[in-house]
mmCIF file of C-alpha atoms in Angstrom:
data_model
loop_
_atom_site.group_PDB
_atom_site.id
_atom_site.type_symbol
_atom_site.label_atom_id
_atom_site.label_comp_id
_atom_site.label_asym_id
_atom_site.label_seq_id
_atom_site.Cartn_x
_atom_site.Cartn_y
_atom_site.Cartn_z
ATOM 1 C CA MET I 814 -6.715 -8.575 0.555
ATOM 2 C CA THR I 815 -9.083 -5.834 -0.894
ATOM 3 C CA TYR I 816 -10.463 -5.866 -4.301
ATOM 4 C CA LYS I 817 -11.022 -2.713 -6.309
ATOM 5 C CA ILE I 818 -14.045 -3.315 -8.238
ATOM 6 C CA LYS I 819 -15.208 -1.842 -11.609
ATOM 7 C CA VAL I 820 -18.599 -3.184 -11.797
ATOM 8 C CA GLU I 821 -19.633 -4.348 -15.478
ATOM 9 C CA ALA I 822 -22.665 -4.908 -16.768
ATOM 10 C CA PHE I 823 -23.525 -9.192 -17.008
ATOM 11 C CA GLU I 824 -25.774 -11.557 -18.620
ATOM 12 C CA GLY I 825 -26.200 -13.922 -16.107
ATOM 13 C CA PRO I 826 -23.963 -15.407 -13.180
ATOM 14 C CA PHE I 827 -21.488 -17.513 -15.447
ATOM 15 C CA ASP I 828 -20.703 -14.382 -17.645
ATOM 16 C CA LEU I 829 -19.310 -13.214 -14.026
ATOM 17 C CA LEU I 830 -17.503 -16.089 -13.143
ATOM 18 C CA PHE I 831 -15.795 -16.738 -16.205
ATOM 19 C CA HIS I 832 -15.070 -12.195 -16.306
ATOM 20 C CA LEU I 833 -13.372 -12.925 -12.949
ATOM 21 C CA ILE I 834 -11.471 -16.059 -14.602
ATOM 22 C CA GLU I 835 -10.437 -14.410 -17.800
ATOM 23 C CA LYS I 836 -9.502 -11.051 -15.717
ATOM 24 C CA ASN I 837 -6.802 -12.811 -13.363
ATOM 25 C CA GLU I 838 -5.957 -14.792 -15.796
ATOM 26 C CA ILE I 839 -6.604 -18.556 -14.185
ATOM 27 C CA ASP I 840 -6.360 -22.087 -15.201
ATOM 28 C CA ILE I 841 -10.099 -23.197 -15.902
ATOM 29 C CA TYR I 842 -8.944 -26.330 -14.651
ATOM 30 C CA ASP I 843 -7.578 -25.239 -11.406
ATOM 31 C CA ILE I 844 -9.831 -22.733 -9.907
ATOM 32 C CA PRO I 845 -8.675 -21.435 -6.501
ATOM 33 C CA ILE I 846 -12.112 -21.582 -5.208
ATOM 34 C CA SER I 847 -11.621 -19.206 -1.962
ATOM 35 C CA GLU I 848 -10.101 -16.458 -4.028
ATOM 36 C CA ILE I 849 -13.248 -16.652 -7.033
ATOM 37 C CA THR I 850 -15.639 -16.823 -4.289
ATOM 38 C CA VAL I 851 -14.289 -13.809 -2.476
ATOM 39 C CA GLN I 852 -14.501 -12.011 -5.553
ATOM 40 C CA TYR I 853 -17.648 -12.755 -7.075
ATOM 41 C CA ILE I 854 -19.267 -11.861 -3.334
ATOM 42 C CA GLN I 855 -17.697 -8.707 -3.885
ATOM 43 C CA TYR I 856 -19.364 -8.137 -7.169
ATOM 44 C CA LEU I 857 -22.297 -8.784 -6.287
ATOM 45 C CA LYS I 858 -21.966 -6.783 -2.909
ATOM 46 C CA ALA I 859 -21.166 -3.719 -5.348
ATOM 47 C CA MET I 860 -24.039 -4.367 -7.438
ATOM 48 C CA GLN I 861 -26.437 -4.087 -4.784
ATOM 49 C CA GLU I 862 -24.616 -0.911 -3.300
ATOM 50 C CA MET I 863 -24.775 0.489 -6.974
ATOM 51 C CA ASP I 864 -28.653 -0.766 -6.490
ATOM 52 C CA LEU I 865 -27.887 -2.902 -9.522
ATOM 53 C CA ASN I 866 -30.290 -5.592 -10.391
ATOM 54 C CA VAL I 867 -29.398 -9.155 -9.117
ATOM 55 C CA THR I 868 -31.294 -12.543 -9.785
ATOM 56 C CA SER I 869 -31.658 -15.379 -8.324
ATOM 57 C CA GLU I 870 -29.263 -17.370 -10.239
ATOM 58 C CA PHE I 871 -26.260 -15.169 -8.805
ATOM 59 C CA LEU I 872 -27.309 -15.711 -5.415
ATOM 60 C CA VAL I 873 -27.564 -19.949 -6.784
ATOM 61 C CA MET I 874 -24.212 -19.522 -8.133
ATOM 62 C CA VAL I 875 -22.653 -18.077 -4.872
ATOM 63 C CA ALA I 876 -24.316 -21.138 -2.742
ATOM 64 C CA THR I 877 -22.482 -23.485 -5.550
ATOM 65 C CA LEU I 878 -19.154 -21.543 -4.878
ATOM 66 C CA LEU I 879 -19.774 -22.064 -1.124
ATOM 67 C CA GLU I 880 -20.581 -25.352 -1.379
ATOM 68 C CA ILE I 881 -17.353 -26.502 -3.531
ATOM 69 C CA LYS I 882 -15.397 -24.728 -0.891
ATOM 70 C CA SER I 883 -16.763 -26.153 1.804
ATOM 71 C CA LYS I 884 -16.354 -30.084 -0.089
ATOM 72 C CA MET I 885 -12.622 -28.890 -0.881
ATOM 73 C CA LEU I 886 -11.828 -28.756 3.207
ATOM 74 C CA LEU I 887 -12.279 -32.263 3.689
ATOM 75 C CA PRO I 888 -10.139 -34.939 2.901
ATOM 76 C CA ILE I 889 -10.496 -37.367 0.326
ATOM 77 C CA GLU I 890 -12.342 -41.273 0.568
ATOM 78 C CA LYS I 891 -9.908 -43.285 -1.058
ATOM 79 C CA LYS I 892 -11.120 -46.673 -2.529
ATOM 80 C CA GLU I 893 -9.986 -50.295 -1.551
ATOM 81 C CA ASP I 894 -8.036 -50.348 -5.045
ATOM 82 C CA HIS I 895 -6.565 -46.738 -3.704
ATOM 83 C CA GLN I 896 -8.190 -45.430 -7.084
ATOM 84 C CA ILE I 897 -10.362 -42.177 -6.900
ATOM 85 C CA GLU I 898 -13.370 -41.773 -9.224
ATOM 86 C CA PHE I 899 -13.064 -38.855 -11.801
ATOM 87 C CA GLU I 900 -16.194 -37.077 -9.808
ATOM 88 C CA GLU I 901 -15.297 -37.694 -6.429
ATOM 89 C CA ALA I 902 -11.561 -36.555 -6.817
ATOM 90 C CA ASP I 903 -12.227 -32.748 -7.262
ATOM 91 C CA PRO I 904 -15.438 -31.000 -6.418
ATOM 92 C CA ARG I 905 -14.721 -28.669 -8.593
ATOM 93 C CA ASN I 906 -15.285 -31.022 -11.707
ATOM 94 C CA GLU I 907 -18.558 -29.934 -12.507
ATOM 95 C CA LEU I 908 -18.516 -26.561 -12.687
ATOM 96 C CA VAL I 909 -15.002 -26.708 -14.611
ATOM 97 C CA ARG I 910 -17.427 -28.913 -17.302
ATOM 98 C CA LYS I 911 -20.525 -26.159 -17.126
ATOM 99 C CA LEU I 912 -17.770 -23.115 -17.581
ATOM 100 C CA LEU I 913 -15.895 -25.234 -21.065
ATOM 101 C CA GLU I 914 -19.559 -25.449 -22.333
ATOM 102 C CA TYR I 915 -20.553 -21.596 -21.336
ATOM 103 C CA LYS I 916 -16.952 -20.579 -22.866
ATOM 104 C CA LYS I 917 -17.684 -22.545 -25.829
ATOM 105 C CA TYR I 918 -21.164 -21.153 -26.404
ATOM 106 C CA LYS I 919 -20.348 -17.690 -25.630
ATOM 107 C CA TYR I 920 -17.631 -17.464 -28.248
ATOM 108 C CA ILE I 921 -20.325 -18.858 -30.835
ATOM 109 C CA ALA I 922 -22.261 -16.010 -29.853
ATOM 110 C CA GLU I 923 -19.794 -13.679 -30.371
ATOM 111 C CA ALA I 924 -19.041 -14.848 -33.602
ATOM 112 C CA LEU I 925 -22.723 -14.291 -34.865
ATOM 113 C CA LYS I 926 -22.734 -10.777 -33.696
ATOM 114 C CA GLU I 927 -19.967 -9.979 -35.731
ATOM 115 C CA LYS I 928 -21.601 -11.585 -38.407
ATOM 116 C CA SER I 929 -24.644 -10.179 -38.037
ATOM 117 C CA ASP I 930 -24.171 -6.777 -36.669
ATOM 118 C CA LEU I 931 -24.802 -4.979 -40.217
ATOM 119 C CA SER I 932 -28.222 -6.933 -40.604
ATOM 120 C CA LYS I 933 -29.039 -6.359 -36.771
ATOM 121 C CA ARG I 934 -31.102 -9.961 -36.787
ATOM 122 C CA LEU I 935 -29.835 -10.222 -33.419
ATOM 123 C CA TYR I 936 -31.830 -12.627 -30.692
ATOM 124 C CA PHE I 937 -30.697 -12.508 -27.030
ATOM 125 C CA LYS I 938 -32.026 -14.662 -24.621
ATOM 126 C CA PRO I 939 -34.297 -12.877 -22.238
ATOM 127 C CA ARG I 940 -33.348 -11.239 -19.197
ATOM 128 C CA GLU I 941 -33.225 -13.470 -16.792
ATOM 129 C CA GLU I 942 -35.971 -12.594 -13.737
ATOM 130 C CA ILE I 943 -35.234 -10.687 -10.884
ATOM 131 C CA ILE I 944 -35.545 -11.316 -7.564
ATOM 132 C CA PHE I 945 -36.011 -7.236 -6.234
ATOM 133 C CA ASP I 946 -37.158 -5.634 -9.236
ATOM 134 C CA ASN I 947 -39.285 -2.818 -7.622
ATOM 135 C CA GLU I 948 -40.058 -1.263 -3.975
ATOM 136 C CA GLU I 949 -42.790 -4.562 -2.901
ATOM 137 C CA ASP I 950 -40.152 -6.747 -3.354
ATOM 138 C CA LYS I 951 -37.458 -5.412 -1.844
ATOM 139 C CA SER I 952 -39.651 -4.854 1.209
ATOM 140 C CA LEU I 953 -39.130 -8.803 1.062
ATOM 141 C CA LEU I 954 -35.858 -8.520 2.897
ATOM 142 C CA GLU I 955 -36.278 -5.753 5.498
ATOM 143 C CA ASP I 956 -33.476 -4.231 7.130
ATOM 144 C CA MET I 957 -31.030 -6.422 5.940
ATOM 145 C CA ASP I 958 -28.815 -7.132 2.394
ATOM 146 C CA MET I 959 -28.225 -9.966 0.029
ATOM 147 C CA TYR I 960 -24.509 -9.921 1.594
ATOM 148 C CA GLN I 961 -25.880 -10.791 4.619
ATOM 149 C CA LEU I 962 -27.861 -13.934 3.681
ATOM 150 C CA ILE I 963 -24.885 -14.991 1.852
ATOM 151 C CA LEU I 964 -22.200 -14.544 5.032
ATOM 152 C CA ALA I 965 -25.419 -16.607 6.588
ATOM 153 C CA LEU I 966 -25.064 -19.876 4.420
ATOM 154 C CA GLU I 967 -21.141 -19.454 4.777
ATOM 155 C CA LYS I 968 -21.418 -19.975 8.714
ATOM 156 C CA VAL I 969 -23.631 -22.692 8.215
ATOM 157 C CA LEU I 970 -21.535 -24.291 5.489
ATOM 158 C CA THR I 971 -18.635 -24.235 7.282
ATOM 159 C CA GLN I 972 -20.277 -25.902 10.664
ATOM 160 C CA LYS I 973 -21.793 -28.502 8.570
ATOM 161 C CA SER I 974 -18.040 -29.322 6.953
ATOM 162 C CA LYS I 975 -16.377 -29.318 10.505
ATOM 163 C CA ASP I 976 -19.294 -31.461 11.244
ATOM 164 C CA GLU I 977 -18.809 -34.342 8.386
ATOM 165 C CA ALA I 978 -15.011 -34.121 8.684
ATOM 166 C CA LYS I 979 -15.699 -36.270 12.249
ATOM 167 C CA MET I 980 -17.285 -38.536 10.837
ATOM 168 C CA HIS I 981 -13.960 -40.551 9.413
ATOM 169 C CA PHE I 982 -15.769 -40.819 6.061
ATOM 170 C CA ARG I 983 -15.698 -44.505 5.812
ATOM 171 C CA LYS I 984 -19.351 -44.591 3.730
ATOM 172 C CA MET I 985 -21.251 -41.587 3.225
ATOM 173 C CA GLU I 986 -24.353 -41.992 1.304
ATOM 174 C CA ARG I 987 -25.536 -38.644 -0.543
ATOM 175 C CA ASP I 988 -28.981 -37.663 0.452
ATOM 176 C CA ALA I 989 -31.554 -36.859 -1.881
ATOM 177 C CA PHE I 990 -33.658 -33.575 -1.534
ATOM 178 C CA THR I 991 -35.562 -31.381 -3.301
ATOM 179 C CA VAL I 992 -35.927 -27.581 -3.709
ATOM 180 C CA GLU I 993 -40.066 -28.595 -3.700
ATOM 181 C CA GLU I 994 -39.951 -30.781 -0.628
ATOM 182 C CA LYS I 995 -37.742 -28.020 1.390
ATOM 183 C CA ILE I 996 -40.283 -25.210 0.073
ATOM 184 C CA ASN I 997 -43.267 -27.232 2.229
ATOM 185 C CA THR I 998 -41.249 -28.016 4.996
ATOM 186 C CA ILE I 999 -40.659 -24.092 5.659
ATOM 187 C CA ILE I 1000 -43.955 -23.719 4.683
ATOM 188 C CA ALA I 1001 -44.654 -25.913 7.304
ATOM 189 C CA THR I 1002 -42.547 -25.105 9.782
ATOM 190 C CA LEU I 1003 -43.838 -21.476 9.516
ATOM 191 C CA SER I 1004 -47.417 -22.820 9.476
ATOM 192 C CA GLU I 1005 -46.599 -24.101 13.323
ATOM 193 C CA LYS I 1006 -44.662 -20.778 13.987
ATOM 194 C CA SER I 1007 -44.817 -17.406 13.480
ATOM 195 C CA LYS I 1008 -41.688 -16.600 12.632
ATOM 196 C CA VAL I 1009 -38.194 -18.492 12.746
ATOM 197 C CA THR I 1010 -34.530 -17.971 12.838
ATOM 198 C CA PHE I 1011 -31.995 -18.338 10.195
ATOM 199 C CA SER I 1012 -29.742 -20.511 12.416
ATOM 200 C CA GLY I 1013 -33.003 -22.116 13.580
ATOM 201 C CA LEU I 1014 -34.059 -23.361 10.161
ATOM 202 C CA PHE I 1015 -30.697 -24.441 8.883
ATOM 203 C CA SER I 1016 -28.989 -26.058 12.779
ATOM 204 C CA PRO I 1017 -30.691 -29.718 12.411
ATOM 205 C CA LEU I 1018 -30.067 -29.949 8.609
ATOM 206 C CA LYS I 1019 -27.446 -33.022 8.362
ATOM 207 C CA SER I 1020 -25.619 -32.288 5.740
ATOM 208 C CA ARG I 1021 -23.993 -29.311 3.028
ATOM 209 C CA ASN I 1022 -26.214 -31.214 0.006
ATOM 210 C CA GLU I 1023 -29.421 -30.780 2.395
ATOM 211 C CA VAL I 1024 -28.510 -26.927 3.431
ATOM 212 C CA ILE I 1025 -28.078 -25.692 -0.420
ATOM 213 C CA THR I 1026 -31.416 -27.462 -0.914
ATOM 214 C CA THR I 1027 -33.115 -25.608 1.620
ATOM 215 C CA PHE I 1028 -31.223 -21.977 0.943
ATOM 216 C CA LEU I 1029 -32.515 -22.417 -2.768
ATOM 217 C CA ALA I 1030 -36.162 -23.354 -1.059
ATOM 218 C CA LEU I 1031 -35.716 -20.185 0.833
ATOM 219 C CA LEU I 1032 -34.452 -18.023 -2.388
ATOM 220 C CA GLU I 1033 -37.406 -19.541 -4.344
ATOM 221 C CA LEU I 1034 -40.184 -18.612 -1.351
ATOM 222 C CA ILE I 1035 -38.672 -14.833 -1.465
ATOM 223 C CA LYS I 1036 -39.372 -14.865 -5.625
ATOM 224 C CA MET I 1037 -42.943 -15.993 -5.270
ATOM 225 C CA LYS I 1038 -43.308 -13.241 -2.684
ATOM 226 C CA ARG I 1039 -44.440 -16.020 0.204
ATOM 227 C CA ILE I 1040 -42.058 -15.393 3.301
ATOM 228 C CA ILE I 1041 -40.656 -12.317 4.116
ATOM 229 C CA VAL I 1042 -36.260 -11.562 5.765
ATOM 230 C CA LYS I 1043 -35.339 -9.377 7.888
ATOM 231 C CA GLN I 1044 -32.576 -8.605 10.448
ATOM 232 C CA SER I 1045 -32.786 -5.522 13.394
ATOM 233 C CA ASN I 1046 -28.821 -5.141 12.638
ATOM 234 C CA CYS I 1047 -25.880 -6.851 11.136
ATOM 235 C CA PHE I 1048 -25.156 -8.699 14.109
ATOM 236 C CA ASN I 1049 -28.852 -9.779 15.268
ATOM 237 C CA GLU I 1050 -30.545 -13.224 14.107
ATOM 238 C CA ILE I 1051 -31.606 -13.607 11.073
ATOM 239 C CA LEU I 1052 -35.722 -13.788 11.187
ATOM 240 C CA ILE I 1053 -38.263 -15.604 8.650
ATOM 241 C CA GLU I 1054 -41.771 -15.312 8.294
ATOM 242 C CA GLN I 1055 -44.388 -16.320 6.443
ATOM 243 C CA LYS I 1056 -45.815 -13.299 4.410
ATOM 244 C CA LYS I 1057 -49.110 -12.471 5.264
#
């Protein structure tokens, strides 16, 4: 399906997601994640093609949507009493909760804006930090774009979903990983090698949770200007190396 995109100014990742839900008249309690994820990525790609700023939070949202999408491909483990805990029943639950909270504050903000237009006493949240806001920052992604990075992440998550589907899900413990730990792991890896491929960095990882955490660590290192990510063409391996 081809989407015609009219790019508007969005204050943040939830603003764009909420816009897509309202635009498509989607029930917020039953979000078609696959369809929304495709549209969300298309919007980000269009924003990049128009040289609009894309913040790290937008990429985090893409990672979240892809994780939910991959979870929904997996069978649900049944409890002994045939009851499924609410949080385990649908991987979209946490996203729905955050969207409802965002919707509440969005409407409050709109109401306050209407009442304060005459006085012009409006206080807005500071603009979110930009990943690529000048030529130096853009050089951290050499000969590639953000869209290719997202496609690479989706490929890894799809494979991890297939791997987990083979485990029969008798008992799955959620591993705990932090972005800080993964930042240290990536830096340690790059200290031993001059460069590492995207697939080489992610293929040893055991779970989707670990993949997402590592991807967020990668984004953080790009923001910190500590690594360079490059790709000679869209069919070649993505390379990651430490910034000198």
